[in-house]
Coordinates of C-alpha atoms and ligand atoms in Angstrom, one line a residue:
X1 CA -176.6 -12.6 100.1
X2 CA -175.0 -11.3 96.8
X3 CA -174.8 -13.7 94.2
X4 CA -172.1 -13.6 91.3
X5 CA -175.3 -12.8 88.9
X6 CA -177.3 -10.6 91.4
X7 CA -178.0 -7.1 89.3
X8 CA -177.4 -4.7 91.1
X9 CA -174.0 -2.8 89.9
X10 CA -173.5 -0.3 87.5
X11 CA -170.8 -1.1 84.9
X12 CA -168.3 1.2 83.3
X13 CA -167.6 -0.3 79.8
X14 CA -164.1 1.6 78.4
X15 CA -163.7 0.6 75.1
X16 CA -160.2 0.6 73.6
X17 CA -159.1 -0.9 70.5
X18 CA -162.5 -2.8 70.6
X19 CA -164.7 -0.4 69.6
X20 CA -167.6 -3.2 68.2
X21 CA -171.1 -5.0 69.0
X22 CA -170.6 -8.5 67.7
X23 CA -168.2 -10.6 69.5
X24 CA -167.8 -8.3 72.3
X25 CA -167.3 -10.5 75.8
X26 CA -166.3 -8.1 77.7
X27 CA -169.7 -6.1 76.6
X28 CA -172.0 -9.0 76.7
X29 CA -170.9 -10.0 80.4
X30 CA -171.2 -6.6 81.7
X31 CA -175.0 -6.7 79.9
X32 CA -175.3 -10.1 81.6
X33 CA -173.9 -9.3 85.2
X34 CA -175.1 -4.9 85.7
X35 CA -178.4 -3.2 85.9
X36 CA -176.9 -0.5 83.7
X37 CA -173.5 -0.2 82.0
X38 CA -171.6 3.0 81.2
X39 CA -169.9 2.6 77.8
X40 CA -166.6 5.1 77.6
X41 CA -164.1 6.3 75.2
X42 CA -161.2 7.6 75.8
X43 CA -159.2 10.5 73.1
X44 CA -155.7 10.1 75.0
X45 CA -154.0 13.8 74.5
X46 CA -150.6 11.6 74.0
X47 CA -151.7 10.2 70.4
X48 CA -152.0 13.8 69.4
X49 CA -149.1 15.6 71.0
X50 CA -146.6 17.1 68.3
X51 CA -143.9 15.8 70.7
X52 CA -145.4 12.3 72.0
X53 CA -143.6 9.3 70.9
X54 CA -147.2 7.5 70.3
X55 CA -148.5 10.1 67.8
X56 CA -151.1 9.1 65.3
X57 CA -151.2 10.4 61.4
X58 CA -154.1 12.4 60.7
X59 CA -155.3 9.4 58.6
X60 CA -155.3 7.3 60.9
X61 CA -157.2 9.4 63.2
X62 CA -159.7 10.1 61.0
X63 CA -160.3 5.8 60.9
X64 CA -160.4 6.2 64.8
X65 CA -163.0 9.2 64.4
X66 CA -165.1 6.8 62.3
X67 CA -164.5 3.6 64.3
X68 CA -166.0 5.7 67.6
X69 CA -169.0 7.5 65.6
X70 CA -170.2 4.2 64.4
X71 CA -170.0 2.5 68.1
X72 CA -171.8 6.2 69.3
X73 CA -174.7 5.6 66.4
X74 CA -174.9 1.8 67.4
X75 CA -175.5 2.5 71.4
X76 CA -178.1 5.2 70.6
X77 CA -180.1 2.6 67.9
X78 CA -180.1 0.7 71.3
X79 CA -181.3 3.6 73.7
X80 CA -178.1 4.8 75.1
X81 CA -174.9 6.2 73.9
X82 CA -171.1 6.3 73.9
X83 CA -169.5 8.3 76.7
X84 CA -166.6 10.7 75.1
X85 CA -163.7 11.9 76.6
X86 CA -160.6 13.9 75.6
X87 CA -158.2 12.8 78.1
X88 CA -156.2 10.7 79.9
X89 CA -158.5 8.1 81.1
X90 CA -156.2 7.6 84.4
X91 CA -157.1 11.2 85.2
X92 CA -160.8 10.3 84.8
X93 CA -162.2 7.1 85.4
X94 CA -161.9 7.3 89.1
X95 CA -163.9 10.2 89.0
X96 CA -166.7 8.9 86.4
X97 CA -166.8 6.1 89.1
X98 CA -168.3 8.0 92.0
X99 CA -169.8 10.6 89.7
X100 CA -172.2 7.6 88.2
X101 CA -172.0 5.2 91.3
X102 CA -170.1 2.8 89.1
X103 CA -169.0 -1.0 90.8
X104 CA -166.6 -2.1 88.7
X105 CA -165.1 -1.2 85.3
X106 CA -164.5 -3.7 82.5
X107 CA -161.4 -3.3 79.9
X108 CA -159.7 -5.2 77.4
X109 CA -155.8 -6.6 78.1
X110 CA -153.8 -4.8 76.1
X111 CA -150.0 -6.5 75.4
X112 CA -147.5 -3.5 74.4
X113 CA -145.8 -1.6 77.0
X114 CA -147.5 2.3 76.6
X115 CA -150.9 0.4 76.6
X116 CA -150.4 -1.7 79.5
X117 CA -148.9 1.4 81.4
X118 CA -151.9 3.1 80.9
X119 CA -153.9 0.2 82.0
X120 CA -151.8 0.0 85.5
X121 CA -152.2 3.6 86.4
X122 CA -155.8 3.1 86.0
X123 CA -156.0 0.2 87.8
X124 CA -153.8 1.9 91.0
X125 CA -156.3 4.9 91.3
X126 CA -159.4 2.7 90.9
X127 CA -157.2 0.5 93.6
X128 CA -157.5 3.4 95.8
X129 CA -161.1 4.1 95.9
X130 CA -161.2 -0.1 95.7
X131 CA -163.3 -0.8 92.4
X132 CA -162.3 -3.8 90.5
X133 CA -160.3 -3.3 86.8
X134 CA -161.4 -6.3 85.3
X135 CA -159.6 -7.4 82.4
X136 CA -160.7 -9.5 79.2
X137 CA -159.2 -10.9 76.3
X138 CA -160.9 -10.3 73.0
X139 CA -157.8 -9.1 70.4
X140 CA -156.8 -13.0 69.3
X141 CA -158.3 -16.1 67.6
X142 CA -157.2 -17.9 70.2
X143 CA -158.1 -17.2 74.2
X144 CA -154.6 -18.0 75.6
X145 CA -156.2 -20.5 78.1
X146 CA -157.3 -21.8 75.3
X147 CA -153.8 -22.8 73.8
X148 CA -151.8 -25.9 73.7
X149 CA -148.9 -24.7 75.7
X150 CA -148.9 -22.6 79.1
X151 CA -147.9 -18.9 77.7
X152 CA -144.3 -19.7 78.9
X153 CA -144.3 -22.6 76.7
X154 CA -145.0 -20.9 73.6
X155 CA -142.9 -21.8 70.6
X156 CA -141.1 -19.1 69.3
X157 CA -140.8 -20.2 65.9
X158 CA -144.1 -19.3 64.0
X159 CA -144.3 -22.7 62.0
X160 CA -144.3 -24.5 65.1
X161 CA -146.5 -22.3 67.2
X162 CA -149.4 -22.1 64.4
X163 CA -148.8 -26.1 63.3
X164 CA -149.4 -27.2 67.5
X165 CA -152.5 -24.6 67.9
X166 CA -153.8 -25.6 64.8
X167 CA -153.8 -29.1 65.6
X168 CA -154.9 -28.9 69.2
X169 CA -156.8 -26.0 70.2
X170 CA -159.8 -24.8 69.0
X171 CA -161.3 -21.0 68.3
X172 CA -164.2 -20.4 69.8
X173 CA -167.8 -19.3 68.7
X174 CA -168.4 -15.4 69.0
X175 CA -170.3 -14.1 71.4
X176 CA -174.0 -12.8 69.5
X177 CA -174.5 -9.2 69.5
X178 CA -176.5 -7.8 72.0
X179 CA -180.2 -6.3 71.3
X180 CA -181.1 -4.9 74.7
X181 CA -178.8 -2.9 77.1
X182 CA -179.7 -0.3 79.9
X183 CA -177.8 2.1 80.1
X184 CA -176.8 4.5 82.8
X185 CA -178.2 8.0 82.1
X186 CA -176.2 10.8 82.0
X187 CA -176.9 14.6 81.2
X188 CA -173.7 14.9 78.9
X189 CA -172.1 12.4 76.7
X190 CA -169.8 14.3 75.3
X191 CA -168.8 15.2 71.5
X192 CA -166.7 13.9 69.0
X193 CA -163.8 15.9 69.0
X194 CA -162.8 17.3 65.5
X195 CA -159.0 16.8 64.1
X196 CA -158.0 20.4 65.2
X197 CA -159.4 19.8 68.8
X198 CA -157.0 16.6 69.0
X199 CA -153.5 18.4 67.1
X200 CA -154.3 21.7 69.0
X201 CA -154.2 23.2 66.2
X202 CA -155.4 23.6 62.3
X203 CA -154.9 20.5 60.8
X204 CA -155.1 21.0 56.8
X205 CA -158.2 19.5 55.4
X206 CA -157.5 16.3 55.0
X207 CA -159.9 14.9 52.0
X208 CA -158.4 11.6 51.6
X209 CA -159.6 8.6 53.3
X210 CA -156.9 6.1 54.6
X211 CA -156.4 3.9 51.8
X212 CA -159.7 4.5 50.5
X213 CA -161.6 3.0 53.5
X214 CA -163.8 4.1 56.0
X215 CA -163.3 3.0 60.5
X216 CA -166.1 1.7 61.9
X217 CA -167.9 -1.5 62.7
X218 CA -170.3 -1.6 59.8
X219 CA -167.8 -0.6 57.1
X220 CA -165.3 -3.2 58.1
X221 CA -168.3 -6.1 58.3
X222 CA -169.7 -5.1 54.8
X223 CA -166.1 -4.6 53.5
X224 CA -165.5 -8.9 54.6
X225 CA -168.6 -9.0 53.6
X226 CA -167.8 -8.4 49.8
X227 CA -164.5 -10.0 50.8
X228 CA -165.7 -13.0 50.9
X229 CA -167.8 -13.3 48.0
X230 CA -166.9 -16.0 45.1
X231 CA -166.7 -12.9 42.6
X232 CA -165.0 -10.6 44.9
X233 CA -163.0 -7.8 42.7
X234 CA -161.9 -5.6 45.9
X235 CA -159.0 -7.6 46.7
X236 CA -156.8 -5.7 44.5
X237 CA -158.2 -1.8 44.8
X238 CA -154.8 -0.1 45.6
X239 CA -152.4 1.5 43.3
X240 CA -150.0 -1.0 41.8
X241 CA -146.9 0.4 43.1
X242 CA -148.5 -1.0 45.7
X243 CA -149.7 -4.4 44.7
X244 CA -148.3 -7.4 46.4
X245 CA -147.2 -9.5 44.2
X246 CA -149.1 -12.4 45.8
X247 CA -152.1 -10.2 44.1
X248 CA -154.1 -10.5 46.9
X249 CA -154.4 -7.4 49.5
X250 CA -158.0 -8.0 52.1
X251 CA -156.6 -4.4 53.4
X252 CA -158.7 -6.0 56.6
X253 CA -156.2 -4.6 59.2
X254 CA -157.3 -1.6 59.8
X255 CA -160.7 -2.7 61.3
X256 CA -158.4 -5.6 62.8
X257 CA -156.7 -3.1 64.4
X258 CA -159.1 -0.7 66.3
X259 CA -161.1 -4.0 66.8
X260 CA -164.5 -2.9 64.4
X261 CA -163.7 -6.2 63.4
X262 CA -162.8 -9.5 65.5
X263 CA -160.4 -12.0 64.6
X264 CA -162.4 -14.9 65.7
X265 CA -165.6 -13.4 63.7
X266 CA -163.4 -12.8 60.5
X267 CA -162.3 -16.5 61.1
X268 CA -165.9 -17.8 61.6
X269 CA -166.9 -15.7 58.3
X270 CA -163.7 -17.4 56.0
X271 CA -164.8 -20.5 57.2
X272 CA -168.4 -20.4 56.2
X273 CA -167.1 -18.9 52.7
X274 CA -165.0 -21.7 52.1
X275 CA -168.0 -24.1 53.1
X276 CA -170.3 -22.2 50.5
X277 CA -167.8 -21.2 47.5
X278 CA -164.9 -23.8 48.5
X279 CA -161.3 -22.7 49.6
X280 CA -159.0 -21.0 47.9
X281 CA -155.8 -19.3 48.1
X282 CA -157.1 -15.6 49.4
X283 CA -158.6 -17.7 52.3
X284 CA -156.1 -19.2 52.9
X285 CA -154.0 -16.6 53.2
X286 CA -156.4 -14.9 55.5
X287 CA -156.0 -17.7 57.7
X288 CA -152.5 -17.4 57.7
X289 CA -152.6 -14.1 58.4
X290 CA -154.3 -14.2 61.4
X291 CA -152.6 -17.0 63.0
X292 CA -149.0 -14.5 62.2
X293 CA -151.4 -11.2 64.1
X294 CA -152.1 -13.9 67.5
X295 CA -147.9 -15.0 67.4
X296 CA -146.5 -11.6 67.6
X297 CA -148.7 -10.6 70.6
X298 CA -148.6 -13.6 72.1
X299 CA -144.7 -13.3 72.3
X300 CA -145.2 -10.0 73.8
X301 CA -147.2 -11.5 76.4
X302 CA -144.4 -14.6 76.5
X303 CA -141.9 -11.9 77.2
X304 CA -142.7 -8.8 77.4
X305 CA -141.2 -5.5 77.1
X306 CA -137.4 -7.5 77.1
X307 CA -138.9 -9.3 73.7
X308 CA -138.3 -5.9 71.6
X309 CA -134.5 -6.0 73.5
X310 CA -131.3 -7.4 72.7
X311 CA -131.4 -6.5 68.6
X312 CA -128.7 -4.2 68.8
X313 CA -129.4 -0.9 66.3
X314 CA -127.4 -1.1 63.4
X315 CA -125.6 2.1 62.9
X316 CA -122.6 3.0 61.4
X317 CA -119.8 5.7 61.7
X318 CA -121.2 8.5 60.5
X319 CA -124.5 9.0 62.2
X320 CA -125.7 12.6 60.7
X321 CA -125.2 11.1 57.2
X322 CA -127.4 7.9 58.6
X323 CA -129.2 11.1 59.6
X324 CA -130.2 12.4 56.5
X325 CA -130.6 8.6 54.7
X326 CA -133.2 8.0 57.5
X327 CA -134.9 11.4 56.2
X328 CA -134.7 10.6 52.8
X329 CA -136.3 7.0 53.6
X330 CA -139.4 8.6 55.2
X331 CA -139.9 10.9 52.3
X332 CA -139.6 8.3 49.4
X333 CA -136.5 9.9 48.0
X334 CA -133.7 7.3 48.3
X335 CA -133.6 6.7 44.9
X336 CA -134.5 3.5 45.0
X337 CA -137.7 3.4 42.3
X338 CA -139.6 0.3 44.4
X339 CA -138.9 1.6 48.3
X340 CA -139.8 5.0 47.5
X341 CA -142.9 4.1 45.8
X342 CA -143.8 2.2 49.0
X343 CA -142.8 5.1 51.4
X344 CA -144.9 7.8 49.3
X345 CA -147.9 5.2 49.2
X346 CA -147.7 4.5 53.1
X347 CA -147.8 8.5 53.4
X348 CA -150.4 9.4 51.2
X349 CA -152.6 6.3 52.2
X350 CA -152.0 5.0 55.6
X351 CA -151.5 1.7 53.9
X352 CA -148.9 -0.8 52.7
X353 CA -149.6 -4.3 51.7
X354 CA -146.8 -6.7 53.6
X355 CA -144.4 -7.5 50.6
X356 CA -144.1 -3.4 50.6
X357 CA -143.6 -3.1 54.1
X358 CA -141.1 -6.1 53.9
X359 CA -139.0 -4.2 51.4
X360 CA -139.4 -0.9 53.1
X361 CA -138.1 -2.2 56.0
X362 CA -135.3 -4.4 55.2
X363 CA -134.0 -1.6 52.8
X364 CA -133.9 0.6 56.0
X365 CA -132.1 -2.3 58.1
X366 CA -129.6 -4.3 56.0
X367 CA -129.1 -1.3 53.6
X368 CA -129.1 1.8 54.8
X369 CA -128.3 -0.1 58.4
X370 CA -130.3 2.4 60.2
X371 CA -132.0 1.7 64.0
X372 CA -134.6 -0.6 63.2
X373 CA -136.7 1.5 66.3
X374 CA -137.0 4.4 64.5
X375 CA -138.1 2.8 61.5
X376 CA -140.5 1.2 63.5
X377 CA -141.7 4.3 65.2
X378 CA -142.4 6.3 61.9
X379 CA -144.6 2.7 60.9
X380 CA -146.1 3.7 64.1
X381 CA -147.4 6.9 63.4
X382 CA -148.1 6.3 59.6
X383 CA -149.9 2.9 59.3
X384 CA -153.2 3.7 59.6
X385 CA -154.0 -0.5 61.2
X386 CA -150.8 0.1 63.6
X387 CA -150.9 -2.6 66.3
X388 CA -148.3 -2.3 68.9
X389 CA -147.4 -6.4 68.9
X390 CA -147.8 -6.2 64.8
X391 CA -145.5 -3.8 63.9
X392 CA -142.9 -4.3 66.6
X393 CA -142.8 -7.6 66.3
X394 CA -142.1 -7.8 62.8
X395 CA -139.4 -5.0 62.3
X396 CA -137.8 -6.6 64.9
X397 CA -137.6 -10.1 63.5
X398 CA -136.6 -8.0 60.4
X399 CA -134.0 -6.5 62.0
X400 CA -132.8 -9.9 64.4
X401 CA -132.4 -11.8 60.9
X402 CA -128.9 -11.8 59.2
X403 CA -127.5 -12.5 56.1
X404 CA -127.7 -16.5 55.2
X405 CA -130.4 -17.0 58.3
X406 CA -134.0 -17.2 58.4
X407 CA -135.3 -15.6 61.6
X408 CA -137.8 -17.0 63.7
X409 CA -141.2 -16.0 61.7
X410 CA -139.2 -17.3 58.1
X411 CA -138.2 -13.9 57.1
X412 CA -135.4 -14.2 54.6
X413 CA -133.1 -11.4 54.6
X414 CA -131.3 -12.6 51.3
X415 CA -134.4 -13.3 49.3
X416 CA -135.3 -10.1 50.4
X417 CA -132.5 -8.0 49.2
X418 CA -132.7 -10.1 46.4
X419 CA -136.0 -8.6 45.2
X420 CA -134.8 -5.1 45.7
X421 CA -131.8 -6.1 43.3
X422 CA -129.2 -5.4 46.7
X423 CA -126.3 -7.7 46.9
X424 CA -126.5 -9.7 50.5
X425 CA -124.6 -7.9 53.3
X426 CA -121.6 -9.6 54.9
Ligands
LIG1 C1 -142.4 -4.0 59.1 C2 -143.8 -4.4 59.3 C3 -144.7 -3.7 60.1 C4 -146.0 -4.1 60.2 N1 -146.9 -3.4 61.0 C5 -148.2 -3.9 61.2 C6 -149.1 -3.1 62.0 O1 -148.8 -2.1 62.6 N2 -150.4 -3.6 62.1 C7 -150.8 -4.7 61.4 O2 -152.0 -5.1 61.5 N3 -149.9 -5.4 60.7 C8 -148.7 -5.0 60.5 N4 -147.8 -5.8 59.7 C9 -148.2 -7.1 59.2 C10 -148.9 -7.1 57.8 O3 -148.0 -6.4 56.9 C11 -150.2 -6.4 57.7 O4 -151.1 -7.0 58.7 C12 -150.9 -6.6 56.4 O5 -150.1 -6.1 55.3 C13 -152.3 -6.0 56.4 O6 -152.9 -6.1 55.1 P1 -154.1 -7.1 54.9 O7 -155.2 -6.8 55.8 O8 -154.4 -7.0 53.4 O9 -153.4 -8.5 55.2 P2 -153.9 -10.0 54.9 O10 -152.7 -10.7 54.2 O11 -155.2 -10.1 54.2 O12 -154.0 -10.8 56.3 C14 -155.2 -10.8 57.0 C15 -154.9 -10.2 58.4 O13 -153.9 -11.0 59.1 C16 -153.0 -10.2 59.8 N5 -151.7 -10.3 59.3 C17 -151.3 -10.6 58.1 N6 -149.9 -10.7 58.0 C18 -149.5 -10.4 59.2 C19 -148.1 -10.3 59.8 N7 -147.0 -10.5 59.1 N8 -148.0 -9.9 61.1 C20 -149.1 -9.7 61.9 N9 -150.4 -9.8 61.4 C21 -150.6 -10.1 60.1 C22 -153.6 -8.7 59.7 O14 -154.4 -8.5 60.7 C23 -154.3 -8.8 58.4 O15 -155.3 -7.9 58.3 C24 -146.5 -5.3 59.6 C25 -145.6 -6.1 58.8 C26 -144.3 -5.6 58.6 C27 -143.3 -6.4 57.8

């Protein structure tokens, strides 16, 4: 009789944007429940297409190049290795499945549209030759059973949905790294591809990191690491145009992002800081900031693709002139001194603290009054921590707030345009 525990499947592991050891419970059950696992990653053509919507920057592929070294170099410390593919997993992992005898195949949830599209079409082919897609939650501080309100239930004011889960839910431990795995053997895992491999073609050489920091696993837990020290000076290490006025800037998101880091780990870590060195306001901040990273996906899992509807873009008459303002934004040439300086940082660094992309933003929106999408699709490309809920999310509650209304996360159109020395729009 097989037992929920008996050992005797093969697991394929495909990592996504959870490419880590520590905290890992999708990893540590497949461990736990497999005589061998098969960890994969995917390069998916349509980041690197010159004509896909989803394209990445090159500096933000060079964090992702890290991020998947570093997983590679922590499998073969433990025996094994990282599987790597260029392609579309949907057009592979069926086939890796009989090709390695593999039982069932273990993923991450994702909450955006493109990534749960990708996540269905696997599931329907794997469907077909009947293995299992199971699906895990490991992106939020909070496991949505977890929370104090069915999903449905969710507030969607931010004060009110991080005041209830902070009263009456609690984040879990992390799950420990793991020091043993088996592996499945294989003849060929693959290389890392380089940066003209993915463009399909030469890509200039690129010798600037994104925003001075390097992907991967270890980098992002020794950068929180010095974080979180009483005499930490990296909170401020990017150019002032780019300061936040706050003056604090962790710059944790991009290891937030491709999931070298774990919310609930970063969480655990602030908390032990504060214990040893007392709170203060860059913790709590931190805090803060995680609790805003669980609302926005959790209102994409409250409503899905129809959250990102209804915010009509605001254009005006004359769309080619729109046109050009819309070029002249991207480039940092709209001749306004504090934008501009944000929109060359963001394209020479991957990186904007949130004041700057506040500012960017709302200049694009209530000034210029250009589609808030497009906005948020050249965010998408450029930010080297783009997360789907993160980005969308907040242009849109950027773009759903008007003049002499707070939206629903607090943002302030007024005080906003105030700062950039705008008068309020009517
Ligand atoms: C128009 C716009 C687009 C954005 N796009 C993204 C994006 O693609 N990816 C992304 O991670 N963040 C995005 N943000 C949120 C925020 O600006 C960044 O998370 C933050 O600037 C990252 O810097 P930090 O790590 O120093 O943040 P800290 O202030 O140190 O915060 C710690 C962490 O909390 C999370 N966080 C903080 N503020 C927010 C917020 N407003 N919304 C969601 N999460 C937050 C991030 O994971 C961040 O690393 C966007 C904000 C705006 C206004």
């Amino acid at each position: 009789m097989s037992s929920p525990l008996m050992k005797s499947n093969r697991i394929l592991v495909w990592f996504r944007n959870d490419l880590r050891l520590h905290d890992n419970e999708m990893l540590v059950e497949a461990i736990a429940k497999s005589e061998a696992i098969l960890p994969v990653y995917f390069f998916d053509p349509r980041h690197f297409d010159e004509t896909g919507f989803h394209r990445s920057s090159v500096l933000r592929t060079k964090f992702l190049l890290e991020s998947v070294a570093d997983l590679r170099r922590s499998f073969q410390r433990l025996g094994g290795d990282l599987l790597i593919i260029h392609g579309l997993p949907e057009d592979h992992i069926a086939g890796l499945v009989e090709q390695y005898a593999i039982t069932e195949v273990y993923h991450h949830r994702e909450v955006a549209p493109a990534e749960t599209r990708v996540s269905a079409n696997v599931e329907d082919r794997l469907w077909k030759i009947e293995v299992n897609l199971k699906h895990f939650i490991g992106h939020t501080l909070y496991n949505k059973e977890d929370l104090p309100f069915p999903i449905k239930d969710i507030p969607d004011v931010f004060t009110q949905f991080r005041k209830k889960t902070e009263r009456d839910a609690i984040v879990k431990a992390c799950f420990d790294i793991p020091l043993e795995i088996n592996f499945v053997s294989s003849e060929e895992w693959g290389s890392l591809p380089s940066l003209d491999e993915l463009y399909g073609s030469v890509v200039p050489e690129h010798d600037v990191q994104a925003a001075g920091l390097s992907g991967g696993e270890q980098e992002g837990l020794k950068h929180l690491d010095d974080l979180l020290r009483p005499d930490s000076s990296i909170y401020i290490k990017v150019s002032a145009r780019n300061a936040d006025p706050s003056g604090y800037i962790s710059q944790l998101s991009p290891w937030l992002s491709l999931g070298c880091l774990s919310p609930r780990m970063v969480y655990w870590a602030v908390k032990a800081a504060e214990e040893r060195f007392g709170n203060n306001t860059n913790f709590t901040n931190l805090i803060l900031g995680l609790f805003k990273r669980d609302y926005f996906r959790f209102m994409f899992k409250k409503h899905g693709a129809p959250y990102l509807e209804g915010t009509t873009p605001v254009m005006g008459k004359d769309d080619a002139l729109l046109d050009a303002s819309f070029e002249q934004w991207k480039k940092g040439e709209t001749g306004h001194a504090q934008v501009d300086g944000y929109m060359k940082s963001l394209a020479e660094t991957g990186y904007l603290s949130n004041y700057g992309r506040v500012l960017a933003a709302t200049f694009l929106v209530h000034v210029l009054k250009y589609d808030w999408m497009k906005g948020a699709a050249h965010f998408e490309e450029h930010l080297v921590d783009y997360t789907a809920a993160s980005n969308w999310g907040n242009w849109k509650c950027i773009a759903d707030s008007v003049s002499g209304l707070k939206s629903k996360n607090g943002f302030d159109v007024d005080k906003y345009l105030k700062i950039l020395n705008i008068p309020a729009v009517a």
